[in-house]
Coordinates of C-alpha atoms and ligand atoms in Angstrom, one line a residue:
M1 CA 68.6 62.2 -57.3
S2 CA 69.8 65.6 -59.3
K3 CA 67.9 68.6 -58.6
I4 CA 66.5 70.5 -61.7
L5 CA 65.4 74.5 -61.2
V6 CA 62.5 74.7 -63.7
T7 CA 62.0 78.4 -64.3
G8 CA 58.5 78.9 -66.1
A9 CA 57.2 75.8 -65.1
C10 CA 53.6 76.7 -64.6
G11 CA 53.5 76.8 -68.4
Y12 CA 52.7 74.6 -71.6
I13 CA 55.9 73.5 -72.7
G14 CA 57.4 74.0 -68.3
S15 CA 54.3 71.5 -67.4
H16 CA 54.8 69.1 -69.4
T17 CA 58.5 69.0 -68.5
L18 CA 58.0 68.5 -64.8
V19 CA 55.8 65.4 -65.5
D20 CA 58.3 64.0 -67.9
L21 CA 61.5 64.8 -65.3
I22 CA 59.7 63.0 -62.4
E23 CA 59.2 60.3 -64.3
N24 CA 62.2 60.0 -64.8
N25 CA 63.4 60.4 -60.8
F26 CA 64.9 64.0 -61.3
E27 CA 63.3 66.0 -58.4
V28 CA 62.4 69.6 -59.5
I29 CA 61.5 72.8 -57.8
S30 CA 59.5 75.5 -59.6
L31 CA 60.0 78.9 -60.7
D32 CA 57.3 80.7 -62.0
D33 CA 55.7 84.9 -61.4
N34 CA 52.7 83.1 -62.8
S35 CA 52.1 86.3 -64.8
R36 CA 51.3 84.5 -67.5
S37 CA 50.5 81.3 -66.3
S38 CA 48.4 79.4 -63.0
D39 CA 50.1 77.6 -60.2
N40 CA 47.3 75.3 -60.2
V41 CA 48.8 73.8 -63.1
L42 CA 50.9 72.0 -60.0
D43 CA 47.9 70.5 -58.3
A44 CA 47.3 68.4 -61.8
V45 CA 51.2 67.7 -61.9
K46 CA 50.5 65.8 -58.5
D47 CA 47.7 64.3 -60.0
I48 CA 49.7 63.1 -62.7
T49 CA 53.1 61.7 -60.8
G50 CA 52.0 61.7 -57.2
V51 CA 54.7 64.3 -56.2
N52 CA 53.8 67.8 -54.7
V53 CA 56.7 70.4 -57.0
K54 CA 57.4 73.4 -54.7
N55 CA 56.8 77.1 -56.7
Y56 CA 59.0 80.0 -56.0
Q57 CA 56.4 82.7 -57.4
I58 CA 59.1 85.4 -58.5
N59 CA 59.7 86.9 -61.2
L60 CA 63.0 87.0 -62.8
C61 CA 63.8 90.1 -63.1
D62 CA 64.3 90.2 -59.6
F63 CA 67.6 89.3 -59.0
E64 CA 68.0 89.0 -55.1
K65 CA 64.3 87.5 -55.0
T66 CA 65.8 85.3 -57.3
K67 CA 69.0 84.5 -55.4
S68 CA 66.7 83.9 -52.6
V69 CA 65.9 80.6 -54.0
F70 CA 69.5 79.9 -55.0
D71 CA 70.7 80.6 -51.3
E72 CA 68.0 78.4 -49.9
N73 CA 68.7 75.8 -52.7
P74 CA 72.5 75.7 -52.4
D75 CA 72.0 71.8 -54.1
I76 CA 70.1 72.8 -57.6
S77 CA 72.3 70.9 -60.6
G78 CA 70.7 72.1 -63.3
I79 CA 67.8 75.0 -64.6
I80 CA 65.9 74.5 -67.3
H81 CA 64.7 77.8 -68.1
F82 CA 61.9 77.7 -69.4
A83 CA 60.7 81.3 -68.8
A84 CA 59.8 84.0 -71.0
F85 CA 57.0 85.9 -72.9
K86 CA 56.5 84.0 -76.0
T87 CA 53.7 86.4 -78.5
V88 CA 54.8 86.6 -81.1
P89 CA 52.4 89.8 -82.6
E90 CA 52.6 91.2 -78.8
S91 CA 56.5 91.7 -79.3
V92 CA 56.1 93.6 -82.4
E93 CA 53.4 95.9 -80.7
K94 CA 56.2 96.1 -77.3
P95 CA 58.9 95.4 -78.2
L96 CA 61.2 96.6 -75.3
L97 CA 59.2 94.7 -72.9
Y98 CA 60.1 92.0 -74.8
Y99 CA 63.8 92.5 -74.8
R100 CA 63.3 93.4 -71.3
N101 CA 62.2 90.8 -70.0
N102 CA 63.6 87.9 -72.1
L103 CA 66.9 89.2 -71.7
N104 CA 67.3 91.2 -68.3
S105 CA 65.9 87.3 -66.7
L106 CA 68.2 85.6 -68.7
I107 CA 71.6 87.7 -68.0
N108 CA 70.1 87.6 -64.0
L109 CA 70.0 83.8 -64.3
L110 CA 73.3 83.4 -65.3
E111 CA 74.7 85.5 -63.1
L112 CA 73.6 83.4 -60.2
V113 CA 74.4 80.0 -62.7
Q114 CA 78.1 81.7 -62.3
E115 CA 78.2 82.4 -58.9
F116 CA 76.3 79.5 -57.3
D117 CA 78.5 77.4 -59.7
V118 CA 75.5 75.5 -61.6
P119 CA 76.5 72.8 -64.0
N120 CA 73.9 72.3 -66.1
F121 CA 71.9 74.6 -68.0
I122 CA 69.4 74.3 -71.1
F123 CA 67.6 77.2 -72.6
S124 CA 64.2 77.4 -74.9
S125 CA 65.2 78.8 -77.7
S126 CA 63.1 78.3 -80.7
C127 CA 62.7 77.9 -84.5
S128 CA 61.9 81.3 -85.3
V129 CA 65.6 82.3 -85.2
Y130 CA 65.9 80.9 -88.7
G131 CA 64.4 83.7 -89.9
D132 CA 62.9 83.2 -93.4
V133 CA 64.9 80.3 -94.5
K134 CA 64.7 79.4 -97.9
D135 CA 67.0 76.2 -97.7
L136 CA 64.7 73.1 -95.8
P137 CA 64.3 71.4 -93.6
V138 CA 66.7 73.5 -91.6
T139 CA 69.7 72.0 -89.4
E140 CA 71.5 73.4 -86.6
K141 CA 74.4 74.7 -88.9
T142 CA 71.9 76.9 -91.3
R143 CA 72.6 80.4 -91.3
L144 CA 70.7 82.3 -89.3
V145 CA 68.9 85.3 -91.3
R146 CA 66.8 88.1 -89.3
T147 CA 64.5 87.1 -87.1
A148 CA 60.8 87.9 -88.3
S149 CA 59.6 89.6 -84.6
P150 CA 60.7 91.2 -81.5
Y151 CA 60.1 87.9 -79.7
G152 CA 62.6 85.5 -82.0
N153 CA 65.3 88.3 -81.8
T154 CA 65.7 87.4 -77.8
K155 CA 65.5 84.0 -79.2
K156 CA 68.7 85.0 -81.2
V157 CA 70.4 87.1 -78.7
G158 CA 69.2 85.0 -76.0
E159 CA 71.3 82.3 -78.1
E160 CA 74.2 84.5 -78.8
I161 CA 74.7 85.8 -74.7
L162 CA 75.0 81.6 -73.7
E163 CA 77.2 80.7 -75.9
D164 CA 79.7 84.0 -75.0
F165 CA 78.9 83.2 -71.6
A166 CA 79.6 79.5 -72.3
K167 CA 82.9 80.2 -73.2
I168 CA 84.3 81.8 -69.6
S169 CA 81.7 79.2 -67.5
N170 CA 82.9 76.0 -65.9
G171 CA 79.6 74.9 -67.0
K172 CA 77.6 73.3 -69.8
I173 CA 74.5 74.1 -72.4
I174 CA 72.5 73.1 -74.9
A175 CA 70.1 75.7 -76.2
L176 CA 67.0 73.2 -77.8
R177 CA 65.0 75.0 -81.4
Y178 CA 61.2 74.1 -80.8
F179 CA 59.2 73.9 -84.0
N180 CA 55.3 73.8 -82.9
P181 CA 54.2 72.7 -80.0
I182 CA 51.2 71.3 -80.3
G183 CA 48.9 68.4 -77.8
A184 CA 48.0 68.1 -74.5
H185 CA 49.0 65.5 -71.9
P186 CA 47.4 62.1 -72.9
S187 CA 46.1 62.4 -68.9
G188 CA 43.6 65.2 -70.0
L189 CA 44.9 67.0 -66.9
I190 CA 47.7 69.2 -68.6
G191 CA 47.4 71.0 -71.4
E192 CA 48.2 74.8 -73.3
S193 CA 45.8 77.1 -71.4
P194 CA 46.8 80.4 -73.1
F195 CA 46.2 83.8 -71.0
S196 CA 44.7 85.7 -73.9
T197 CA 42.8 85.0 -76.8
P198 CA 45.1 82.6 -79.0
Q199 CA 46.8 83.3 -81.9
N200 CA 48.2 80.1 -82.9
L201 CA 46.5 77.6 -84.9
M202 CA 45.4 74.0 -82.9
P203 CA 44.1 76.2 -80.0
I204 CA 41.8 77.8 -82.7
I205 CA 41.0 74.4 -84.4
T206 CA 40.0 73.2 -81.3
E207 CA 38.2 76.4 -79.7
T208 CA 36.4 76.8 -83.4
A209 CA 35.7 72.9 -82.5
I210 CA 33.8 73.6 -79.8
G211 CA 32.0 76.3 -80.8
K212 CA 33.9 79.1 -78.6
R213 CA 34.5 80.3 -82.0
S214 CA 31.8 80.7 -84.9
K215 CA 34.7 79.5 -87.6
M216 CA 38.1 80.1 -88.2
M217 CA 40.3 81.5 -90.7
V218 CA 43.3 80.3 -92.9
F219 CA 46.1 82.7 -93.8
G220 CA 46.5 82.4 -96.9
D221 CA 45.7 79.4 -99.7
D222 CA 47.9 81.4 -102.5
Y223 CA 51.9 80.4 -101.0
P224 CA 54.0 78.3 -103.2
T225 CA 53.7 74.9 -101.3
R226 CA 51.3 72.2 -102.2
D227 CA 48.6 73.0 -101.4
G228 CA 49.1 76.9 -101.2
S229 CA 48.7 77.2 -97.1
C230 CA 51.9 77.8 -94.9
I231 CA 54.2 74.6 -94.1
R232 CA 55.0 74.1 -90.5
D233 CA 56.5 71.3 -88.5
Y234 CA 54.0 70.4 -85.2
I235 CA 55.5 68.3 -82.4
H236 CA 53.6 66.5 -79.3
V237 CA 54.2 69.0 -76.3
S238 CA 55.0 65.7 -74.6
D239 CA 57.6 64.7 -77.1
I240 CA 59.2 68.3 -76.5
A241 CA 59.2 67.8 -72.9
H242 CA 60.8 64.4 -73.1
A243 CA 63.8 65.8 -75.4
H244 CA 64.9 67.8 -71.8
T245 CA 65.1 64.9 -69.5
L246 CA 67.4 63.6 -72.6
A247 CA 69.2 66.6 -72.9
F248 CA 69.8 66.7 -68.9
K249 CA 70.4 63.3 -68.7
Y250 CA 73.4 64.0 -71.7
L251 CA 74.8 66.9 -70.0
E252 CA 74.9 64.8 -66.6
E253 CA 76.4 61.9 -67.9
N254 CA 79.0 63.6 -70.4
K255 CA 81.3 65.3 -69.0
K256 CA 83.2 65.8 -71.9
A257 CA 80.1 67.3 -73.7
E258 CA 80.9 70.5 -75.8
N259 CA 80.8 73.6 -73.6
Y260 CA 77.3 74.9 -75.6
D261 CA 75.8 73.4 -78.3
V262 CA 71.8 73.8 -80.3
L263 CA 69.9 71.5 -81.1
N264 CA 66.5 71.4 -83.3
I265 CA 63.1 70.2 -81.1
G266 CA 61.0 68.7 -84.5
S267 CA 59.3 65.8 -85.8
G268 CA 61.2 66.1 -89.1
N269 CA 57.4 66.4 -91.0
G270 CA 55.9 69.2 -92.6
S271 CA 52.4 69.6 -92.1
T272 CA 50.3 72.5 -94.5
V273 CA 47.3 74.6 -92.5
F274 CA 44.7 72.8 -94.5
E275 CA 46.8 69.2 -93.9
L276 CA 46.1 69.8 -90.1
I277 CA 42.4 70.5 -90.4
N278 CA 42.1 67.4 -91.8
A279 CA 43.7 65.1 -89.6
F280 CA 41.9 66.9 -86.8
E281 CA 38.4 66.3 -88.7
N282 CA 40.0 62.8 -89.3
A283 CA 41.1 62.1 -85.9
T284 CA 37.8 63.5 -84.1
G285 CA 35.1 63.6 -86.4
Q286 CA 34.5 66.8 -85.7
K287 CA 34.0 69.4 -89.0
L288 CA 35.7 72.8 -89.0
N289 CA 34.0 76.1 -90.5
Y290 CA 37.1 77.3 -91.9
E291 CA 37.8 80.1 -94.6
V292 CA 40.5 81.1 -96.6
A293 CA 41.5 85.2 -95.5
D294 CA 44.4 87.1 -96.9
R295 CA 47.8 86.0 -96.1
R296 CA 49.1 87.1 -92.1
P297 CA 52.0 89.7 -92.1
G298 CA 55.1 87.9 -90.8
D299 CA 54.2 84.8 -92.0
T300 CA 57.4 82.4 -92.5
I301 CA 56.0 80.4 -96.5
A302 CA 57.6 77.3 -94.9
I303 CA 59.5 75.9 -92.4
Y304 CA 60.3 72.7 -90.4
A305 CA 63.1 70.8 -88.8
N306 CA 65.9 68.1 -89.9
N307 CA 65.9 66.5 -86.4
D308 CA 69.1 64.2 -87.1
K309 CA 70.8 65.9 -84.3
L310 CA 68.4 65.4 -81.5
K311 CA 67.6 61.6 -82.7
S312 CA 71.6 60.4 -82.8
K313 CA 73.1 62.8 -79.8
L314 CA 70.1 62.2 -77.4
G315 CA 68.4 58.8 -78.8
W316 CA 65.4 60.7 -79.1
T317 CA 62.2 59.5 -80.6
P318 CA 58.7 60.8 -81.3
K319 CA 56.7 58.7 -79.2
Y320 CA 52.7 61.0 -80.6
S321 CA 51.8 61.3 -84.3
L322 CA 50.4 63.6 -85.8
D323 CA 46.8 61.6 -85.1
D324 CA 47.9 61.5 -81.5
M325 CA 48.5 65.3 -81.2
M326 CA 44.9 65.9 -82.6
K327 CA 43.4 64.0 -80.2
T328 CA 45.0 64.8 -77.0
A329 CA 44.7 68.5 -78.0
W330 CA 40.6 67.8 -78.6
N331 CA 40.2 66.2 -75.6
W332 CA 42.1 68.9 -73.3
E333 CA 39.5 71.3 -75.2
K334 CA 36.7 69.2 -73.9
S335 CA 38.0 68.9 -70.6
Q336 CA 38.0 72.9 -70.2
L337 CA 34.0 73.3 -70.3
Ligands
WQD1 C1 50.9 78.2 -87.6 C2 50.4 78.2 -89.0 C3 49.2 80.3 -89.9 C4 46.2 80.7 -86.9 C5 54.6 79.7 -83.8 C6 55.2 80.6 -82.1 C7 56.7 80.7 -82.7 C8 57.5 79.4 -83.2 C9 56.5 78.5 -83.5 C10 58.3 79.3 -80.9 C11 50.6 79.6 -90.0 C12 48.1 79.5 -89.3 C13 47.5 80.3 -87.7 C14 45.0 81.1 -87.6 C15 45.8 80.2 -89.8 N1 57.7 78.8 -81.4 N2 46.9 80.1 -88.9 N3 45.1 80.7 -89.3 O1 53.2 81.0 -86.8 O2 54.5 78.9 -86.8 O3 54.2 80.3 -85.0 O4 55.5 78.4 -83.8 O5 58.6 79.6 -80.3 O6 57.4 81.4 -81.9 O7 54.5 81.9 -82.4 O8 52.5 79.4 -85.4 O9 50.4 78.4 -84.6 O10 50.7 80.8 -84.9 O11 50.3 79.2 -87.3 O12 46.0 79.5 -90.7 O13 43.8 81.2 -87.2 O14 48.9 77.9 -89.3 O15 49.6 81.5 -90.8 O16 50.7 79.4 -91.1 P1 54.1 80.2 -86.2 P2 51.1 79.7 -85.2

């Protein structure tokens, strides 16, 4: 059984990925400083899988402490690196915090990959590396333009660091560019737990429906799209999680795989904000109180993935529909009361 070190495993995508890896017979250990998450999520992972995952509560920017995890686990056969700050507006206000945290942690980890000869590495990247693109859907070959935020740039620079590192490393690296993860595990036991007031559309929808907010805003209805609101590629978090398991298996089974590769992890479908609101209302029977507000600064008009490479290379197929995404997100919100 391969042992995978999952950084940021107590976070939203990390915790769903732990479950998927365990269900596919991988052994996992978690490294998460819990500065923006809680290790209570590991109790829920245990309830779902029956497996008690050990967490090292360590900040990856602390090289010596991070190294101690490798000293204790010399048999780590791969790393899935989720740990990072990810709040776009915060990154605009505090760019140095984002560059320091997201890049120092990556560099420390790669130093240890080299020292301990870890063969496989999967990196959490983001569709935000594409910036404001014109040609849709985006493929992995779409030329990257300036990212809209320092957060996005930490992912873009992170990819460049990995590409350079892959040239001198014996190991294999895959960067996964996530589109918009939403929904929660069908068990209702794990989901998204924002560490501060949510800024993303899906938790704002569920918080409005449950009454934590009296109303929500649709940021702009005058964009050049089919109904005037922005288009995004929403994908169920468990479908994203499973892509990691498949990517890991691919690296283990293909000794001749490229040293460095990039994959879009999106559903391939673009939905507008109004379409998402309708999908939620239809799936749950809840009416949302919303108003149209001004455009939100920094928003890309439209982006969605071409996911052909993900499907053909990894054999990935989505398990969850937009309706499932709405229902599982709503179940999760209700369970948090
Ligand atoms: C979606 C749409 C808003 C809130 C996120 C991450 C980013 C990247 C992709 C991972 C936009 C609109 C929102 C509201 C609204 N992921 N909206 N009312 O901006 O696509 O980016 O996913 O790296 O890093 O932040 O997601 O959920 O914030 O917004 O109308 O109250 O919903 O304008 O069009 P976004 P989002």
